Amino acid sequence: MKLEKLVIASNNGHKIEEISSILSGSEMKIFSLKDFPEFPDPEETGNTLEENSLIKAKAVSEKFNMPAIADDTGLFVNALNGEPGVYSARYSGENATYESNCQKLLDELKDKPDRSAEFRSVICLYINEPEKYFFEGIVKGSIINEKRGEKGFGYDPLFLPLHSEKTFAELTGEEKNKISHRSLALQKLKQFFD
Ligand code: IMP
């Protein structure tokens, strides 16, 4: 499928950079919500990653009258029955920060021997109704006992991908982009465009 332009339904600089770098090379003109500062991030009111990615992509596509993509990501921790999952952004409350979320995760996992977890990303490409497509990427790993690394964002300093000695926050952006949940979903989107 060939599109002339696309808007990334996000204000998050880290995500915009990751997404733009993976989609670079195509002739598509790529915008993000940073180009439309008056438009607030749509609220994530769904109960699944699919619902939330659709809510965001649809709202932005309809507002700017062009195809939009939105991702919704969650960290699913087995010993916590899949928490924080869809609620990863607000895990430690309404005024949650990356720092407070990581701290809450460490507190909840104290004394839990099973540290296995996975990041799941769903990307929705919304063109119009009913033309919408979903792409999923999953990366398995574990939650370590204390933060390591300064790069990335969110839960990156606590997440050790399977077969890696470095946390996501110790990898360069390029290294993370090769294996991350979002990049796996984006590779599928890219193949769809190609
Ligand atoms: P969002 O709703 O897709 O923006 O993501 C929800 C939350 O998941 C974010 O606030 C981050 O805490 C976390 N998150 C999303 N993507 C990543 C990632 O690539 N690394 C670490 N944490 C992430």
PDB file of C-alpha atoms and ligand atoms in Angstrom:
ATOM      1  CA  MET A   1       0.000   0.000   0.000  1.00  0.00           C
ATOM      2  CA  LYS A   2       1.336   3.453  -0.916  1.00  0.00           C
ATOM      3  CA  LEU A   3       0.468   6.500   1.156  1.00  0.00           C
ATOM      4  CA  GLU A   4       1.613  10.056   0.459  1.00  0.00           C
ATOM      5  CA  LYS A   5       1.465  11.217   4.020  1.00  0.00           C
ATOM      6  CA  LEU A   6       0.986   9.871   7.473  1.00  0.00           C
ATOM      7  CA  VAL A   7       0.649  11.386  10.918  1.00  0.00           C
ATOM      8  CA  ILE A   8       2.064   9.683  13.999  1.00  0.00           C
ATOM      9  CA  ALA A   9      -0.568  10.134  16.691  1.00  0.00           C
ATOM     10  CA  SER A  10       1.930  10.839  19.467  1.00  0.00           C
ATOM     11  CA  ASN A  11       3.656  13.680  21.254  1.00  0.00           C
ATOM     12  CA  ASN A  12       6.302  11.437  22.776  1.00  0.00           C
ATOM     13  CA  GLY A  13       9.675  12.452  21.298  1.00  0.00           C
ATOM     14  CA  HIS A  14      11.239   9.016  21.953  1.00  0.00           C
ATOM     15  CA  LYS A  15       8.451   7.213  20.125  1.00  0.00           C
ATOM     16  CA  ILE A  16       8.379   9.670  17.235  1.00  0.00           C
ATOM     17  CA  GLU A  17      12.131   9.231  16.767  1.00  0.00           C
ATOM     18  CA  GLU A  18      11.897   5.410  16.858  1.00  0.00           C
ATOM     19  CA  ILE A  19       8.974   5.316  14.459  1.00  0.00           C
ATOM     20  CA  SER A  20      10.414   7.884  12.029  1.00  0.00           C
ATOM     21  CA  SER A  21      13.777   6.147  11.907  1.00  0.00           C
ATOM     22  CA  ILE A  22      12.217   2.761  11.138  1.00  0.00           C
ATOM     23  CA  LEU A  23       9.940   4.195   8.460  1.00  0.00           C
ATOM     24  CA  SER A  24      12.683   6.404   6.977  1.00  0.00           C
ATOM     25  CA  GLY A  25      13.564   5.596   3.396  1.00  0.00           C
ATOM     26  CA  SER A  26       9.966   5.621   2.249  1.00  0.00           C
ATOM     27  CA  GLU A  27       8.726   8.602   0.251  1.00  0.00           C
ATOM     28  CA  MET A  28       5.893   9.203   2.645  1.00  0.00           C
ATOM     29  CA  LYS A  29       5.770  12.595   4.333  1.00  0.00           C
ATOM     30  CA  ILE A  30       5.637  11.898   8.045  1.00  0.00           C
ATOM     31  CA  PHE A  31       4.048  14.261  10.573  1.00  0.00           C
ATOM     32  CA  SER A  32       3.477  13.902  14.299  1.00  0.00           C
ATOM     33  CA  LEU A  33       1.428  15.698  16.923  1.00  0.00           C
ATOM     34  CA  LYS A  34       4.475  17.899  17.502  1.00  0.00           C
ATOM     35  CA  ASP A  35       3.562  19.525  14.158  1.00  0.00           C
ATOM     36  CA  PHE A  36       0.070  20.252  15.515  1.00  0.00           C
ATOM     37  CA  PRO A  37       0.753  21.449  19.062  1.00  0.00           C
ATOM     38  CA  GLU A  38      -2.800  22.628  19.658  1.00  0.00           C
ATOM     39  CA  PHE A  39      -4.096  19.038  19.513  1.00  0.00           C
ATOM     40  CA  PRO A  40      -3.885  17.246  22.882  1.00  0.00           C
ATOM     41  CA  ASP A  41      -2.934  13.559  23.117  1.00  0.00           C
ATOM     42  CA  PRO A  42      -6.244  11.639  22.897  1.00  0.00           C
ATOM     43  CA  GLU A  43      -7.244   9.963  26.159  1.00  0.00           C
ATOM     44  CA  GLU A  44      -6.683   6.222  26.351  1.00  0.00           C
ATOM     45  CA  THR A  45     -10.010   4.933  27.604  1.00  0.00           C
ATOM     46  CA  GLY A  46      -9.908   1.403  26.135  1.00  0.00           C
ATOM     47  CA  ASN A  47      -9.283  -1.847  27.975  1.00  0.00           C
ATOM     48  CA  THR A  48      -6.941  -3.408  25.437  1.00  0.00           C
ATOM     49  CA  LEU A  49      -3.916  -2.248  23.470  1.00  0.00           C
ATOM     50  CA  GLU A  50      -5.949  -2.659  20.258  1.00  0.00           C
ATOM     51  CA  GLU A  51      -8.767  -0.419  21.525  1.00  0.00           C
ATOM     52  CA  ASN A  52      -6.403   2.295  22.708  1.00  0.00           C
ATOM     53  CA  SER A  53      -4.336   2.322  19.521  1.00  0.00           C
ATOM     54  CA  LEU A  54      -7.545   2.606  17.491  1.00  0.00           C
ATOM     55  CA  ILE A  55      -8.941   5.434  19.643  1.00  0.00           C
ATOM     56  CA  LYS A  56      -5.746   7.456  19.167  1.00  0.00           C
ATOM     57  CA  ALA A  57      -5.237   6.761  15.450  1.00  0.00           C
ATOM     58  CA  LYS A  58      -8.888   7.410  14.558  1.00  0.00           C
ATOM     59  CA  ALA A  59      -9.125  10.694  16.487  1.00  0.00           C
ATOM     60  CA  VAL A  60      -5.979  12.079  14.889  1.00  0.00           C
ATOM     61  CA  SER A  61      -6.786  10.819  11.395  1.00  0.00           C
ATOM     62  CA  GLU A  62     -10.235  12.394  11.475  1.00  0.00           C
ATOM     63  CA  LYS A  63      -8.896  15.658  12.864  1.00  0.00           C
ATOM     64  CA  PHE A  64      -6.140  16.106  10.266  1.00  0.00           C
ATOM     65  CA  ASN A  65      -7.829  14.301   7.421  1.00  0.00           C
ATOM     66  CA  MET A  66      -4.936  11.999   6.643  1.00  0.00           C
ATOM     67  CA  PRO A  67      -3.968   8.405   7.520  1.00  0.00           C
ATOM     68  CA  ALA A  68      -2.646   8.061  11.053  1.00  0.00           C
ATOM     69  CA  ILE A  69      -0.764   5.504  13.081  1.00  0.00           C
ATOM     70  CA  ALA A  70      -0.857   5.152  16.832  1.00  0.00           C
ATOM     71  CA  ASP A  71       0.840   2.653  19.046  1.00  0.00           C
ATOM     72  CA  ASP A  72      -0.190   1.451  22.431  1.00  0.00           C
ATOM     73  CA  THR A  73       2.275  -0.446  24.521  1.00  0.00           C
ATOM     74  CA  GLY A  74       2.196  -2.301  27.793  1.00  0.00           C
ATOM     75  CA  LEU A  75       4.585  -4.200  29.995  1.00  0.00           C
ATOM     76  CA  PHE A  76       3.017  -7.539  30.991  1.00  0.00           C
ATOM     77  CA  VAL A  77       4.609  -9.141  34.059  1.00  0.00           C
ATOM     78  CA  ASN A  78       3.767 -12.794  34.662  1.00  0.00           C
ATOM     79  CA  ALA A  79       4.106 -12.840  38.458  1.00  0.00           C
ATOM     80  CA  LEU A  80       1.681  -9.871  38.587  1.00  0.00           C
ATOM     81  CA  ASN A  81      -0.970 -11.541  36.431  1.00  0.00           C
ATOM     82  CA  GLY A  82      -0.087  -9.357  33.474  1.00  0.00           C
ATOM     83  CA  GLU A  83       0.088  -6.031  35.330  1.00  0.00           C
ATOM     84  CA  PRO A  84       0.809  -3.206  34.636  1.00  0.00           C
ATOM     85  CA  GLY A  85      -0.292  -4.196  31.110  1.00  0.00           C
ATOM     86  CA  VAL A  86      -2.647  -1.757  29.419  1.00  0.00           C
ATOM     87  CA  TYR A  87      -2.297   0.548  32.435  1.00  0.00           C
ATOM     88  CA  SER A  88       1.504   0.817  32.235  1.00  0.00           C
ATOM     89  CA  ALA A  89       1.545   4.613  31.877  1.00  0.00           C
ATOM     90  CA  ARG A  90      -0.481   5.260  35.046  1.00  0.00           C
ATOM     91  CA  TYR A  91       0.718   2.274  37.088  1.00  0.00           C
ATOM     92  CA  SER A  92       1.663   4.313  40.160  1.00  0.00           C
ATOM     93  CA  GLY A  93      -1.321   6.686  40.013  1.00  0.00           C
ATOM     94  CA  GLU A  94      -2.654   9.736  38.194  1.00  0.00           C
ATOM     95  CA  ASN A  95       0.573  11.731  38.565  1.00  0.00           C
ATOM     96  CA  ALA A  96       2.787   8.789  37.690  1.00  0.00           C
ATOM     97  CA  THR A  97       6.291   9.387  36.356  1.00  0.00           C
ATOM     98  CA  TYR A  98       8.661   6.882  34.749  1.00  0.00           C
ATOM     99  CA  GLU A  99      10.548   6.944  38.054  1.00  0.00           C
ATOM    100  CA  SER A 100       7.507   6.242  40.268  1.00  0.00           C
ATOM    101  CA  ASN A 101       6.263   3.513  37.913  1.00  0.00           C
ATOM    102  CA  CYS A 102       9.622   1.723  38.014  1.00  0.00           C
ATOM    103  CA  GLN A 103       9.681   1.996  41.800  1.00  0.00           C
ATOM    104  CA  LYS A 104       6.178   0.554  42.107  1.00  0.00           C
ATOM    105  CA  LEU A 105       7.111  -2.337  39.830  1.00  0.00           C
ATOM    106  CA  LEU A 106      10.164  -3.131  41.962  1.00  0.00           C
ATOM    107  CA  ASP A 107       8.053  -2.956  45.138  1.00  0.00           C
ATOM    108  CA  GLU A 108       5.379  -5.264  43.720  1.00  0.00           C
ATOM    109  CA  LEU A 109       7.989  -7.760  42.582  1.00  0.00           C
ATOM    110  CA  LYS A 110       9.865  -7.841  45.871  1.00  0.00           C
ATOM    111  CA  ASP A 111      10.020 -11.493  47.023  1.00  0.00           C
ATOM    112  CA  LYS A 112       8.676 -12.760  43.694  1.00  0.00           C
ATOM    113  CA  PRO A 113      11.039 -15.325  42.160  1.00  0.00           C
ATOM    114  CA  ASP A 114       9.410 -15.278  38.706  1.00  0.00           C
ATOM    115  CA  ARG A 115      10.693 -12.121  36.991  1.00  0.00           C
ATOM    116  CA  SER A 116       9.578 -12.987  33.475  1.00  0.00           C
ATOM    117  CA  ALA A 117       7.782 -10.272  31.515  1.00  0.00           C
ATOM    118  CA  GLU A 118       7.107  -9.052  28.020  1.00  0.00           C
ATOM    119  CA  PHE A 119       6.547  -5.782  26.237  1.00  0.00           C
ATOM    120  CA  ARG A 120       3.676  -5.816  23.783  1.00  0.00           C
ATOM    121  CA  SER A 121       3.027  -3.079  21.248  1.00  0.00           C
ATOM    122  CA  VAL A 122       0.058  -2.767  18.968  1.00  0.00           C
ATOM    123  CA  ILE A 123       0.130  -0.282  16.118  1.00  0.00           C
ATOM    124  CA  CYS A 124      -3.087   0.765  14.465  1.00  0.00           C
ATOM    125  CA  LEU A 125      -2.977   2.205  10.956  1.00  0.00           C
ATOM    126  CA  TYR A 126      -6.238   4.071  10.481  1.00  0.00           C
ATOM    127  CA  ILE A 127      -7.078   5.152   6.944  1.00  0.00           C
ATOM    128  CA  ASN A 128     -10.835   5.507   7.132  1.00  0.00           C
ATOM    129  CA  GLU A 129     -13.820   3.425   8.217  1.00  0.00           C
ATOM    130  CA  PRO A 130     -13.598   0.419   7.701  1.00  0.00           C
ATOM    131  CA  GLU A 131      -9.990   0.530   6.483  1.00  0.00           C
ATOM    132  CA  LYS A 132      -7.882  -0.002   9.586  1.00  0.00           C
ATOM    133  CA  TYR A 133      -5.085  -2.440  10.259  1.00  0.00           C
ATOM    134  CA  PHE A 134      -3.315  -3.726  13.385  1.00  0.00           C
ATOM    135  CA  PHE A 135       0.285  -4.877  13.772  1.00  0.00           C
ATOM    136  CA  GLU A 136       1.671  -6.479  16.937  1.00  0.00           C
ATOM    137  CA  GLY A 137       5.200  -6.829  18.271  1.00  0.00           C
ATOM    138  CA  ILE A 138       6.239  -8.733  21.399  1.00  0.00           C
ATOM    139  CA  VAL A 139       9.612  -8.929  23.115  1.00  0.00           C
ATOM    140  CA  LYS A 140      10.177 -11.315  25.991  1.00  0.00           C
ATOM    141  CA  GLY A 141      12.564 -10.708  28.866  1.00  0.00           C
ATOM    142  CA  SER A 142      12.772 -10.207  32.616  1.00  0.00           C
ATOM    143  CA  ILE A 143      12.624  -7.494  35.257  1.00  0.00           C
ATOM    144  CA  ILE A 144      15.914  -6.973  37.091  1.00  0.00           C
ATOM    145  CA  ASN A 145      16.282  -5.951  40.750  1.00  0.00           C
ATOM    146  CA  GLU A 146      17.523  -2.406  40.246  1.00  0.00           C
ATOM    147  CA  LYS A 147      17.623   0.094  37.417  1.00  0.00           C
ATOM    148  CA  ARG A 148      20.520  -0.049  34.966  1.00  0.00           C
ATOM    149  CA  GLY A 149      21.228   2.411  32.140  1.00  0.00           C
ATOM    150  CA  GLU A 150      20.305   5.971  31.272  1.00  0.00           C
ATOM    151  CA  LYS A 151      18.973   5.713  27.749  1.00  0.00           C
ATOM    152  CA  GLY A 152      15.445   5.031  26.495  1.00  0.00           C
ATOM    153  CA  PHE A 153      12.409   5.788  28.650  1.00  0.00           C
ATOM    154  CA  GLY A 154       9.674   4.253  30.776  1.00  0.00           C
ATOM    155  CA  TYR A 155      10.525   0.819  32.149  1.00  0.00           C
ATOM    156  CA  ASP A 156      13.641   0.478  29.957  1.00  0.00           C
ATOM    157  CA  PRO A 157      16.161   0.508  32.873  1.00  0.00           C
ATOM    158  CA  LEU A 158      14.423  -2.499  34.451  1.00  0.00           C
ATOM    159  CA  PHE A 159      13.839  -4.591  31.347  1.00  0.00           C
ATOM    160  CA  LEU A 160      16.415  -7.172  30.295  1.00  0.00           C
ATOM    161  CA  PRO A 161      15.467  -8.651  26.930  1.00  0.00           C
ATOM    162  CA  LEU A 162      15.933 -12.409  26.555  1.00  0.00           C
ATOM    163  CA  HIS A 163      19.486 -13.380  25.429  1.00  0.00           C
ATOM    164  CA  SER A 164      20.803  -9.855  26.192  1.00  0.00           C
ATOM    165  CA  GLU A 165      23.227  -8.773  28.887  1.00  0.00           C
ATOM    166  CA  LYS A 166      22.126  -5.167  28.590  1.00  0.00           C
ATOM    167  CA  THR A 167      18.831  -3.625  29.650  1.00  0.00           C
ATOM    168  CA  PHE A 168      16.877  -1.621  27.106  1.00  0.00           C
ATOM    169  CA  ALA A 169      18.255   1.519  28.806  1.00  0.00           C
ATOM    170  CA  GLU A 170      21.863   0.356  28.239  1.00  0.00           C
ATOM    171  CA  LEU A 171      21.331  -0.224  24.527  1.00  0.00           C
ATOM    172  CA  THR A 172      21.768   2.566  22.002  1.00  0.00           C
ATOM    173  CA  GLY A 173      18.620   3.697  20.224  1.00  0.00           C
ATOM    174  CA  GLU A 174      19.784   1.821  17.155  1.00  0.00           C
ATOM    175  CA  GLU A 175      20.359  -1.406  19.104  1.00  0.00           C
ATOM    176  CA  LYS A 176      16.975  -1.142  20.822  1.00  0.00           C
ATOM    177  CA  ASN A 177      15.295  -0.474  17.481  1.00  0.00           C
ATOM    178  CA  LYS A 178      16.568  -3.781  16.157  1.00  0.00           C
ATOM    179  CA  ILE A 179      14.751  -5.833  18.772  1.00  0.00           C
ATOM    180  CA  SER A 180      12.083  -3.743  20.467  1.00  0.00           C
ATOM    181  CA  HIS A 181       8.371  -4.602  20.592  1.00  0.00           C
ATOM    182  CA  ARG A 182       7.523  -1.353  18.798  1.00  0.00           C
ATOM    183  CA  SER A 183      10.085  -1.968  16.078  1.00  0.00           C
ATOM    184  CA  LEU A 184       8.780  -5.518  15.507  1.00  0.00           C
ATOM    185  CA  ALA A 185       5.281  -4.109  15.054  1.00  0.00           C
ATOM    186  CA  LEU A 186       6.668  -1.348  12.835  1.00  0.00           C
ATOM    187  CA  GLN A 187       8.585  -3.835  10.672  1.00  0.00           C
ATOM    188  CA  LYS A 188       5.237  -5.510   9.991  1.00  0.00           C
ATOM    189  CA  LEU A 189       3.730  -2.127   9.127  1.00  0.00           C
ATOM    190  CA  LYS A 190       6.696  -1.370   6.873  1.00  0.00           C
ATOM    191  CA  GLN A 191       6.284  -4.697   5.057  1.00  0.00           C
ATOM    192  CA  PHE A 192       2.625  -3.821   4.587  1.00  0.00           C
ATOM    193  CA  PHE A 193       3.617  -0.503   2.962  1.00  0.00           C
ATOM    194  CA  ASP A 194       6.329  -2.164   0.839  1.00  0.00           C
TER     195      ASP A 194
HETATM  196  P1  IMP B   1       1.865   4.092  25.759  1.00  0.00           P
HETATM  197  O1  IMP B   1       0.490   4.152  26.335  1.00  0.00           O
HETATM  198  O2  IMP B   1       1.959   3.260  24.556  1.00  0.00           O
HETATM  199  O3  IMP B   1       2.475   5.431  25.603  1.00  0.00           O
HETATM  200  O4  IMP B   1       2.802   3.357  26.798  1.00  0.00           O
HETATM  201  C1  IMP B   1       2.435   3.151  28.113  1.00  0.00           C
HETATM  202  C2  IMP B   1       3.629   3.156  29.017  1.00  0.00           C
HETATM  203  O5  IMP B   1       4.416   2.003  28.733  1.00  0.00           O
HETATM  204  C3  IMP B   1       4.559   4.340  28.897  1.00  0.00           C
HETATM  205  O6  IMP B   1       4.201   5.382  29.726  1.00  0.00           O
HETATM  206  C4  IMP B   1       5.885   3.767  29.322  1.00  0.00           C
HETATM  207  O7  IMP B   1       5.973   3.805  30.721  1.00  0.00           O
HETATM  208  C5  IMP B   1       5.766   2.322  28.905  1.00  0.00           C
HETATM  209  N1  IMP B   1       6.476   2.079  27.636  1.00  0.00           N
HETATM  210  C6  IMP B   1       5.984   2.160  26.373  1.00  0.00           C
HETATM  211  N2  IMP B   1       6.926   1.857  25.475  1.00  0.00           N
HETATM  212  C7  IMP B   1       8.043   1.583  26.199  1.00  0.00           C
HETATM  213  C8  IMP B   1       9.378   1.222  25.833  1.00  0.00           C
HETATM  214  O8  IMP B   1       9.753   1.087  24.656  1.00  0.00           O
HETATM  215  N3  IMP B   1      10.224   1.040  26.854  1.00  0.00           N
HETATM  216  C9  IMP B   1       9.883   1.187  28.164  1.00  0.00           C
HETATM  217  N4  IMP B   1       8.676   1.542  28.553  1.00  0.00           N
HETATM  218  C10 IMP B   1       7.756   1.737  27.572  1.00  0.00           C
END
